[in-house]
mmCIF file of C-alpha atoms in Angstrom:
data_model
loop_
_atom_site.group_PDB
_atom_site.id
_atom_site.type_symbol
_atom_site.label_atom_id
_atom_site.label_comp_id
_atom_site.label_asym_id
_atom_site.label_seq_id
_atom_site.Cartn_x
_atom_site.Cartn_y
_atom_site.Cartn_z
ATOM 1 C CA MET A 1 0.000 0.000 0.000
ATOM 2 C CA MET A 2 2.833 2.372 0.744
ATOM 3 C CA ALA A 3 4.183 1.908 -2.779
ATOM 4 C CA ALA A 4 0.744 2.603 -4.219
ATOM 5 C CA GLU A 5 0.504 5.804 -2.217
ATOM 6 C CA VAL A 6 3.934 6.894 -3.365
ATOM 7 C CA TYR A 7 3.128 6.096 -6.994
ATOM 8 C CA HIS A 8 -0.030 8.190 -7.120
ATOM 9 C CA GLN A 9 1.379 11.000 -5.001
ATOM 10 C CA ALA A 10 4.549 11.173 -7.065
ATOM 11 C CA ILE A 11 2.635 11.162 -10.349
ATOM 12 C CA GLY A 12 0.669 14.122 -8.981
ATOM 13 C CA THR A 13 3.975 15.755 -8.163
ATOM 14 C CA LEU A 14 5.244 15.157 -11.680
ATOM 15 C CA GLN A 15 2.107 16.779 -13.044
ATOM 16 C CA TYR A 16 2.657 19.734 -10.785
ATOM 17 C CA GLN A 17 6.360 20.099 -11.571
ATOM 18 C CA SER A 18 6.262 19.026 -15.238
ATOM 19 C CA TYR A 19 7.891 20.874 -18.087
ATOM 20 C CA PRO A 20 4.975 22.032 -20.306
ATOM 21 C CA SER A 21 7.319 22.829 -23.194
ATOM 22 C CA ASN A 22 8.781 19.333 -23.305
ATOM 23 C CA PHE A 23 6.066 16.680 -23.251
ATOM 24 C CA ASN A 24 8.461 13.887 -24.211
ATOM 25 C CA HIS A 25 10.705 14.663 -21.217
ATOM 26 C CA GLN A 26 7.720 14.630 -18.862
ATOM 27 C CA GLN A 27 6.499 11.330 -20.287
ATOM 28 C CA LYS A 28 9.972 9.815 -19.907
ATOM 29 C CA LEU A 29 10.095 10.856 -16.233
ATOM 30 C CA GLN A 30 6.689 9.362 -15.527
ATOM 31 C CA LYS A 31 7.638 6.055 -17.156
ATOM 32 C CA SER A 32 10.841 5.961 -15.126
ATOM 33 C CA LEU A 33 8.878 6.448 -11.917
ATOM 34 C CA VAL A 34 6.412 3.738 -12.916
ATOM 35 C CA ARG A 35 9.273 1.280 -13.311
ATOM 36 C CA LEU A 36 10.677 2.411 -9.941
ATOM 37 C CA VAL A 37 7.571 1.588 -7.911
ATOM 38 C CA LEU A 38 5.662 -0.999 -9.946
ATOM 39 C CA LYS A 39 7.523 -4.019 -8.564
ATOM 40 C CA ASP A 40 7.060 -2.880 -4.940
ATOM 41 C CA PHE A 41 3.418 -1.994 -5.665
ATOM 42 C CA ILE A 42 2.661 -5.530 -6.869
ATOM 43 C CA ASN A 43 4.508 -7.136 -3.948
ATOM 44 C CA CYS A 44 2.836 -4.954 -1.297
ATOM 45 C CA ASN A 45 -0.712 -5.545 -2.581
ATOM 46 C CA GLY A 46 -0.442 -9.156 -3.739
ATOM 47 C CA LEU A 47 -1.750 -8.190 -7.169
ATOM 48 C CA SER A 48 -1.696 -10.245 -10.339
ATOM 49 C CA ARG A 49 -1.201 -8.646 -13.721
ATOM 50 C CA ARG A 50 -4.932 -7.981 -13.855
ATOM 51 C CA GLY A 51 -4.905 -6.188 -10.523
ATOM 52 C CA ILE A 52 -6.850 -8.790 -8.536
ATOM 53 C CA ASN A 53 -5.418 -10.237 -5.350
ATOM 54 C CA HIS A 54 -5.944 -13.767 -4.087
ATOM 55 C CA SER A 55 -8.723 -12.761 -1.710
ATOM 56 C CA GLY A 56 -10.975 -11.741 -4.608
ATOM 57 C CA LYS A 57 -11.012 -8.060 -3.672
ATOM 58 C CA ARG A 58 -9.630 -5.226 -5.754
ATOM 59 C CA LYS A 59 -7.332 -3.103 -3.623
ATOM 60 C CA CYS A 60 -7.984 0.620 -3.964
ATOM 61 C CA GLY A 61 -6.120 1.848 -0.899
ATOM 62 C CA VAL A 62 -4.559 4.899 -2.534
ATOM 63 C CA ILE A 63 -5.105 8.609 -2.849
ATOM 64 C CA ARG A 64 -5.391 9.653 -6.483
ATOM 65 C CA SER A 65 -4.270 13.015 -7.755
ATOM 66 C CA SER A 66 -4.919 14.326 -11.245
ATOM 67 C CA SER A 67 -4.009 17.898 -10.439
ATOM 68 C CA SER A 68 -2.632 19.972 -7.604
ATOM 69 C CA ARG A 69 -6.094 20.874 -6.357
ATOM 70 C CA THR A 70 -7.977 17.594 -6.377
ATOM 71 C CA SER A 71 -8.207 14.932 -3.746
ATOM 72 C CA VAL A 72 -10.262 11.814 -4.345
ATOM 73 C CA VAL A 73 -10.310 9.210 -1.594
ATOM 74 C CA ASP A 74 -11.034 5.702 -2.787
ATOM 75 C CA PRO A 75 -12.630 3.081 -0.532
ATOM 76 C CA VAL A 76 -10.241 0.688 1.180
ATOM 77 C CA SER A 77 -11.575 -2.183 -0.879
ATOM 78 C CA SER A 78 -14.418 -2.752 -3.287
ATOM 79 C CA PRO A 79 -16.083 -6.161 -3.642
ATOM 80 C CA SER A 80 -15.527 -8.253 -6.764
ATOM 81 C CA LYS A 81 -18.436 -9.789 -8.630
ATOM 82 C CA SER A 82 -18.257 -12.898 -6.475
ATOM 83 C CA ASN A 83 -18.930 -10.741 -3.413
ATOM 84 C CA ALA A 84 -21.557 -8.525 -4.998
ATOM 85 C CA GLY A 85 -24.159 -9.694 -2.518
ATOM 86 C CA ASP A 86 -22.246 -8.029 0.296
ATOM 87 C CA THR A 87 -22.573 -4.517 -1.142
ATOM 88 C CA ASN A 88 -25.838 -3.901 0.656
ATOM 89 C CA LYS A 89 -24.252 -4.453 4.057
ATOM 90 C CA LYS A 90 -23.453 -1.344 6.050
ATOM 91 C CA SER A 91 -19.743 -0.616 6.219
ATOM 92 C CA ASN A 92 -18.134 0.027 9.592
ATOM 93 C CA GLU A 93 -15.348 1.986 7.922
ATOM 94 C CA ALA A 94 -14.412 5.321 9.494
ATOM 95 C CA SER A 95 -11.923 8.061 8.644
ATOM 96 C CA LEU A 96 -9.259 9.368 11.012
ATOM 97 C CA ILE A 97 -7.515 12.633 10.105
ATOM 98 C CA LEU A 98 -4.426 13.786 11.993
ATOM 99 C CA ILE A 99 -3.228 17.379 11.611
ATOM 100 C CA ARG A 100 -0.287 18.997 13.303
ATOM 101 C CA HIS A 101 -1.134 22.637 14.036
ATOM 102 C CA GLY A 102 0.034 25.346 11.649
ATOM 103 C CA GLU A 103 3.174 27.333 12.362
ATOM 104 C CA SER A 104 2.966 29.236 15.665
ATOM 105 C CA LEU A 105 4.510 32.585 16.502
ATOM 106 C CA TRP A 106 7.176 30.775 18.516
ATOM 107 C CA ASN A 107 7.854 28.300 15.694
ATOM 108 C CA GLU A 108 8.499 31.379 13.601
ATOM 109 C CA LYS A 109 10.999 32.660 16.179
ATOM 110 C CA ASN A 110 12.641 29.220 16.585
ATOM 111 C CA LEU A 111 11.720 28.995 20.277
ATOM 112 C CA PHE A 112 10.912 25.875 22.304
ATOM 113 C CA THR A 113 7.149 26.095 22.791
ATOM 114 C CA GLY A 114 6.004 22.915 24.513
ATOM 115 C CA CYS A 115 2.893 23.582 26.595
ATOM 116 C CA VAL A 116 3.107 27.384 26.409
ATOM 117 C CA ASP A 117 -0.140 28.596 24.814
ATOM 118 C CA VAL A 118 1.029 30.489 21.722
ATOM 119 C CA PRO A 119 -1.239 31.334 18.740
ATOM 120 C CA LEU A 120 -0.633 30.727 15.060
ATOM 121 C CA SER A 121 1.504 32.981 12.908
ATOM 122 C CA LYS A 122 0.230 34.408 9.629
ATOM 123 C CA LYS A 123 1.863 31.491 7.844
ATOM 124 C CA GLY A 124 0.249 29.098 10.331
ATOM 125 C CA ILE A 125 -3.189 30.521 9.570
ATOM 126 C CA GLU A 126 -2.576 29.980 5.871
ATOM 127 C CA GLU A 127 -1.387 26.422 6.538
ATOM 128 C CA ALA A 128 -4.536 25.642 8.535
ATOM 129 C CA ILE A 129 -6.767 26.938 5.751
ATOM 130 C CA GLU A 130 -4.826 24.944 3.169
ATOM 131 C CA ALA A 131 -5.150 21.825 5.340
ATOM 132 C CA GLY A 132 -8.893 22.390 5.355
ATOM 133 C CA LYS A 133 -8.952 22.462 1.562
ATOM 134 C CA ARG A 134 -7.130 19.150 1.433
ATOM 135 C CA ILE A 135 -9.677 17.404 3.646
ATOM 136 C CA SER A 136 -12.784 19.269 2.477
ATOM 137 C CA SER A 137 -14.347 16.149 0.942
ATOM 138 C CA ILE A 138 -13.609 13.785 3.831
ATOM 139 C CA PRO A 139 -16.536 13.385 6.276
ATOM 140 C CA ILE A 140 -15.952 14.563 9.850
ATOM 141 C CA ASP A 141 -18.328 13.861 12.749
ATOM 142 C CA VAL A 142 -16.259 14.833 15.789
ATOM 143 C CA ILE A 143 -13.052 16.794 16.363
ATOM 144 C CA PHE A 144 -10.495 16.332 19.126
ATOM 145 C CA THR A 145 -7.886 18.981 19.852
ATOM 146 C CA SER A 146 -5.372 19.717 22.551
ATOM 147 C CA ALA A 147 -6.106 22.370 25.146
ATOM 148 C CA LEU A 148 -3.712 24.768 23.369
ATOM 149 C CA ILE A 149 -4.923 27.598 21.152
ATOM 150 C CA ARG A 150 -2.687 26.821 18.160
ATOM 151 C CA ALA A 151 -4.270 23.386 17.751
ATOM 152 C CA GLN A 152 -7.781 24.739 18.269
ATOM 153 C CA MET A 153 -7.211 27.552 15.756
ATOM 154 C CA THR A 154 -5.976 25.003 13.228
ATOM 155 C CA ALA A 155 -9.089 22.856 13.636
ATOM 156 C CA MET A 156 -11.469 25.815 13.405
ATOM 157 C CA LEU A 157 -9.777 27.373 10.382
ATOM 158 C CA ALA A 158 -9.586 24.033 8.587
ATOM 159 C CA MET A 159 -13.314 23.509 9.035
ATOM 160 C CA THR A 160 -14.133 26.816 7.307
ATOM 161 C CA GLN A 161 -13.129 25.054 4.081
ATOM 162 C CA HIS A 162 -15.200 21.904 4.550
ATOM 163 C CA ARG A 163 -17.842 21.278 1.925
ATOM 164 C CA ARG A 164 -20.527 20.291 4.454
ATOM 165 C CA ARG A 165 -20.347 23.726 6.080
ATOM 166 C CA LYS A 166 -21.036 22.389 9.555
ATOM 167 C CA VAL A 167 -20.089 24.671 12.435
ATOM 168 C CA PRO A 168 -17.432 23.386 14.876
ATOM 169 C CA ILE A 169 -18.476 24.037 18.488
ATOM 170 C CA ILE A 170 -16.080 23.644 21.414
ATOM 171 C CA MET A 171 -17.642 21.537 24.142
ATOM 172 C CA HIS A 172 -17.202 22.969 27.630
ATOM 173 C CA ASN A 173 -17.339 20.105 30.104
ATOM 174 C CA GLU A 174 -15.023 21.510 32.749
ATOM 175 C CA SER A 175 -17.930 22.093 35.146
ATOM 176 C CA GLU A 176 -21.669 21.528 35.431
ATOM 177 C CA GLN A 177 -22.265 25.243 34.974
ATOM 178 C CA ALA A 178 -20.077 25.332 31.852
ATOM 179 C CA ARG A 179 -22.038 22.445 30.358
ATOM 180 C CA SER A 180 -25.340 24.090 31.230
ATOM 181 C CA TRP A 181 -24.424 27.494 29.842
ATOM 182 C CA SER A 182 -23.118 26.114 26.537
ATOM 183 C CA GLN A 183 -26.106 23.890 25.743
ATOM 184 C CA VAL A 184 -27.686 24.014 22.285
ATOM 185 C CA PHE A 185 -31.471 23.570 22.363
ATOM 186 C CA SER A 186 -32.239 23.367 18.629
ATOM 187 C CA GLU A 187 -32.069 19.885 17.131
ATOM 188 C CA ASP A 188 -31.682 21.362 13.651
ATOM 189 C CA THR A 189 -28.721 23.434 14.822
ATOM 190 C CA LYS A 190 -27.155 20.378 16.447
ATOM 191 C CA LYS A 191 -27.359 18.530 13.134
ATOM 192 C CA GLN A 192 -25.429 21.354 11.488
ATOM 193 C CA SER A 193 -22.714 21.357 14.158
ATOM 194 C CA ILE A 194 -19.588 19.330 14.888
ATOM 195 C CA PRO A 195 -18.521 18.858 18.519
ATOM 196 C CA VAL A 196 -14.942 19.885 19.303
ATOM 197 C CA ILE A 197 -13.485 18.194 22.386
ATOM 198 C CA ALA A 198 -10.355 19.781 23.847
ATOM 199 C CA SER A 199 -8.080 17.744 26.103
ATOM 200 C CA TRP A 200 -4.757 18.466 27.767
ATOM 201 C CA GLN A 201 -3.700 14.854 27.142
ATOM 202 C CA LEU A 202 -3.219 15.803 23.482
ATOM 203 C CA ASN A 203 -0.984 18.753 24.384
ATOM 204 C CA GLU A 204 2.532 19.047 23.040
ATOM 205 C CA ARG A 205 5.330 17.429 24.968
ATOM 206 C CA MET A 206 6.235 19.632 27.945
ATOM 207 C CA TYR A 207 9.782 20.881 27.414
ATOM 208 C CA GLY A 208 10.383 21.995 31.003
ATOM 209 C CA GLU A 209 13.186 24.507 31.419
ATOM 210 C CA LEU A 210 13.675 24.744 27.656
ATOM 211 C CA GLN A 211 10.303 26.410 27.065
ATOM 212 C CA GLY A 212 10.706 29.927 25.716
ATOM 213 C CA LEU A 213 14.407 29.481 24.926
ATOM 214 C CA ASN A 214 15.804 30.026 21.453
ATOM 215 C CA LYS A 215 16.854 26.663 20.045
ATOM 216 C CA GLN A 216 20.221 27.890 18.830
ATOM 217 C CA GLU A 217 20.968 29.616 22.148
ATOM 218 C CA THR A 218 19.971 26.440 23.981
ATOM 219 C CA ALA A 219 22.434 24.437 21.890
ATOM 220 C CA ASP A 220 25.143 26.963 22.690
ATOM 221 C CA ARG A 221 24.346 26.775 26.416
ATOM 222 C CA TYR A 222 23.929 23.023 26.899
ATOM 223 C CA GLY A 223 25.802 21.710 23.870
ATOM 224 C CA LYS A 224 24.380 20.436 20.602
ATOM 225 C CA GLU A 225 24.719 16.787 21.585
ATOM 226 C CA LYS A 226 22.781 17.204 24.832
ATOM 227 C CA VAL A 227 19.982 19.192 23.180
ATOM 228 C CA HIS A 228 19.798 16.654 20.370
ATOM 229 C CA GLU A 229 19.529 13.893 22.985
ATOM 230 C CA TRP A 230 16.639 15.680 24.707
ATOM 231 C CA ARG A 231 14.809 16.294 21.436
ATOM 232 C CA ARG A 232 15.427 13.000 19.629
ATOM 233 C CA SER A 233 15.679 10.334 22.301
ATOM 234 C CA TYR A 234 12.618 8.365 23.356
ATOM 235 C CA ASP A 235 13.043 8.183 27.118
ATOM 236 C CA ILE A 236 15.346 11.066 28.143
ATOM 237 C CA PRO A 237 13.479 14.222 29.260
ATOM 238 C CA PRO A 238 14.869 17.772 29.296
ATOM 239 C CA PRO A 239 15.272 19.397 32.748
ATOM 240 C CA ASN A 240 11.893 19.241 34.530
ATOM 241 C CA GLY A 241 10.178 18.264 31.296
ATOM 242 C CA GLU A 242 8.679 15.254 29.528
ATOM 243 C CA SER A 243 10.369 12.643 27.392
ATOM 244 C CA LEU A 244 8.604 11.420 24.267
ATOM 245 C CA GLU A 245 7.809 8.246 26.197
ATOM 246 C CA MET A 246 6.011 10.247 28.901
ATOM 247 C CA CYS A 247 4.088 12.204 26.270
ATOM 248 C CA ALA A 248 3.108 8.948 24.558
ATOM 249 C CA GLN A 249 1.771 7.452 27.780
ATOM 250 C CA ARG A 250 -0.848 10.172 28.200
ATOM 251 C CA ALA A 251 -1.643 10.737 24.507
ATOM 252 C CA VAL A 252 -2.061 7.073 23.577
ATOM 253 C CA ALA A 253 -4.075 6.303 26.715
ATOM 254 C CA TYR A 254 -6.456 9.137 25.832
ATOM 255 C CA PHE A 255 -6.694 7.968 22.226
ATOM 256 C CA ARG A 256 -7.587 4.431 23.277
ATOM 257 C CA ASP A 257 -10.074 5.500 25.948
ATOM 258 C CA GLN A 258 -11.826 8.423 24.240
ATOM 259 C CA ILE A 259 -11.115 8.514 20.501
ATOM 260 C CA GLU A 260 -10.914 4.894 19.386
ATOM 261 C CA PRO A 261 -14.449 4.125 20.676
ATOM 262 C CA GLN A 262 -15.755 6.895 18.403
ATOM 263 C CA LEU A 263 -14.126 5.211 15.406
ATOM 264 C CA ILE A 264 -15.437 1.803 16.450
ATOM 265 C CA SER A 265 -18.949 3.266 16.477
ATOM 266 C CA GLY A 266 -18.463 4.440 12.882
ATOM 267 C CA LYS A 267 -17.821 8.128 13.507
ATOM 268 C CA ASN A 268 -15.290 10.005 11.400
ATOM 269 C CA VAL A 269 -12.717 11.771 13.573
ATOM 270 C CA MET A 270 -10.252 14.601 13.124
ATOM 271 C CA ILE A 271 -7.438 15.243 15.622
ATOM 272 C CA ALA A 272 -5.655 18.605 15.586
ATOM 273 C CA ALA A 273 -2.693 18.408 17.909
ATOM 274 C CA HIS A 274 1.108 18.640 18.032
ATOM 275 C CA GLY A 275 4.255 17.057 16.671
ATOM 276 C CA ASN A 276 5.007 14.838 19.655
ATOM 277 C CA SER A 277 1.471 13.923 20.713
ATOM 278 C CA LEU A 278 0.701 12.953 17.111
ATOM 279 C CA ARG A 279 3.957 11.044 16.738
ATOM 280 C CA SER A 280 2.903 9.102 19.826
ATOM 281 C CA ILE A 281 -0.482 8.271 18.325
ATOM 282 C CA ILE A 282 1.081 7.291 15.000
ATOM 283 C CA MET A 283 3.456 5.018 16.900
ATOM 284 C CA TYR A 284 0.375 3.236 18.259
ATOM 285 C CA LEU A 285 -1.481 3.173 14.923
ATOM 286 C CA ASP A 286 1.459 1.937 12.847
ATOM 287 C CA LYS A 287 2.996 -0.230 15.575
ATOM 288 C CA LEU A 288 6.320 1.587 15.359
ATOM 289 C CA THR A 289 9.215 0.859 17.668
ATOM 290 C CA SER A 290 10.735 3.495 19.930
ATOM 291 C CA GLN A 291 13.645 3.775 17.486
ATOM 292 C CA GLU A 292 11.358 4.228 14.494
ATOM 293 C CA VAL A 293 9.217 6.913 16.088
ATOM 294 C CA ILE A 294 12.120 9.177 17.030
ATOM 295 C CA SER A 295 13.003 9.561 13.342
ATOM 296 C CA LEU A 296 9.409 10.414 12.418
ATOM 297 C CA GLU A 297 8.852 14.008 11.281
ATOM 298 C CA LEU A 298 5.517 15.778 10.843
ATOM 299 C CA SER A 299 5.255 19.070 8.988
ATOM 300 C CA THR A 300 3.020 21.850 10.295
ATOM 301 C CA GLY A 301 -0.414 21.995 8.715
ATOM 302 C CA ILE A 302 -0.147 18.730 6.742
ATOM 303 C CA PRO A 303 -3.121 16.360 7.246
ATOM 304 C CA MET A 304 -2.623 12.601 7.400
ATOM 305 C CA LEU A 305 -5.459 10.195 6.633
ATOM 306 C CA TYR A 306 -6.116 6.763 8.140
ATOM 307 C CA ILE A 307 -9.022 4.419 7.522
ATOM 308 C CA PHE A 308 -10.316 2.377 10.451
ATOM 309 C CA LYS A 309 -11.942 -0.854 9.333
ATOM 310 C CA GLU A 310 -12.440 -4.233 10.971
ATOM 311 C CA GLY A 311 -10.418 -3.172 13.981
ATOM 312 C CA LYS A 312 -7.377 -2.106 11.956
ATOM 313 C CA PHE A 313 -5.884 1.242 10.992
ATOM 314 C CA VAL A 314 -4.807 1.614 7.364
ATOM 315 C CA ARG A 315 -2.591 4.581 6.563
ATOM 316 C CA ARG A 316 -3.587 6.365 3.381
ATOM 317 C CA GLY A 317 -1.041 9.199 3.316
ATOM 318 C CA SER A 318 -1.600 12.919 2.886
ATOM 319 C CA PRO A 319 -4.390 14.328 0.688
ATOM 320 C CA VAL A 320 -2.662 16.244 -2.089
ATOM 321 C CA GLY A 321 -2.325 20.019 -2.181
ATOM 322 C CA PRO A 322 -0.691 22.642 -4.386
ATOM 323 C CA SER A 323 2.752 21.942 -2.904
ATOM 324 C CA GLU A 324 4.465 18.572 -3.103
ATOM 325 C CA ALA A 325 6.258 19.187 0.189
ATOM 326 C CA GLY A 326 3.591 17.547 2.338
ATOM 327 C CA VAL A 327 3.654 14.373 0.267
ATOM 328 C CA TYR A 328 7.089 13.557 1.634
ATOM 329 C CA ALA A 329 6.623 14.833 5.180
ATOM 330 C CA TYR A 330 5.857 11.516 6.796
ATOM 331 C CA THR A 331 8.435 8.737 6.720
ATOM 332 C CA ARG A 332 11.915 7.825 5.644
ATOM 333 C CA ARG A 333 10.486 5.520 3.019
ATOM 334 C CA LEU A 334 8.674 8.372 1.329
ATOM 335 C CA ALA A 335 11.821 10.440 1.662
ATOM 336 C CA LEU A 336 13.660 7.747 -0.298
ATOM 337 C CA TYR A 337 11.256 8.114 -3.188
ATOM 338 C CA ARG A 338 11.612 11.898 -2.890
ATOM 339 C CA GLN A 339 15.369 11.490 -3.288
ATOM 340 C CA LYS A 340 14.969 9.277 -6.338
ATOM 341 C CA LEU A 341 12.449 11.672 -7.846
ATOM 342 C CA ASP A 342 14.781 14.604 -7.269
ATOM 343 C CA GLU A 343 17.588 12.703 -8.965
ATOM 344 C CA MET A 344 15.415 12.432 -12.070
ATOM 345 C CA PHE A 345 14.940 16.185 -12.208
ATOM 346 C CA HIS A 346 18.556 17.204 -11.532
#
């Protein structure tokens, strides 16, 4: 499936970066890329030359892109003729969208932010809106965010672009009075709304005494190796802060207790959170090791799509946008294809 994702995403990239004055050169590049991924695509999906796997189901677990502005999400699988009688059964498939918040004002200044509540920068606002365009056709029934404003702003701004035009409403459950005062009494209005549940468990990793410090100055003060150890190790926290392991304990526990039941019930979920809390959740979803997760990078404002079906999470990649950067923002394996693609162009 990964190879299929890369194939379609990279073809979209070629269309975006193609040379309009040299059609033959563009066609040659596309054929080269096809040869690069076709073997891995067949192996990963168990396909025959006709595209049918041994289970009798056609695999469609890819995101197609025909231009820089389109995003068409195929179903995880579609029944073959032999299983046509099953098409009337209700699917328990649900979508899970993960979005790291857009750039914050402290990201812009290269400061350690952690759990300090800093809003989005102008660029971050634009990233959140662009993320919304990428997911505008994907159904969303409930939104989870951290308790921090940059994640909440990202969720709200993204939803302004959604085609269903439902209004996201933050649920205030911190007290009985808060719940009472924020009640909605119109059933029609409720149907046109999406609940937004904010939780501190989805907050960014707490960086302790590093919060508010310039990253370069911190490296000068403590040494590059020590700062790199704090940032990229799994179980070593900065002074009076959290390690990635500690962040994962709270974020994954919350996901399993509060978010996964929503998916099991068939609801489509979006999570707007932070680099480390989302890395923790992805570690759980993709069954990554502690060594694999520390090399995982997530770009600001780039949505990632998973499909939950039959108790399993299937990663579908990033819905395409006008920039190819987000296509390669997820794993080393995608970065490898990025390198090979770049070598074709240069």
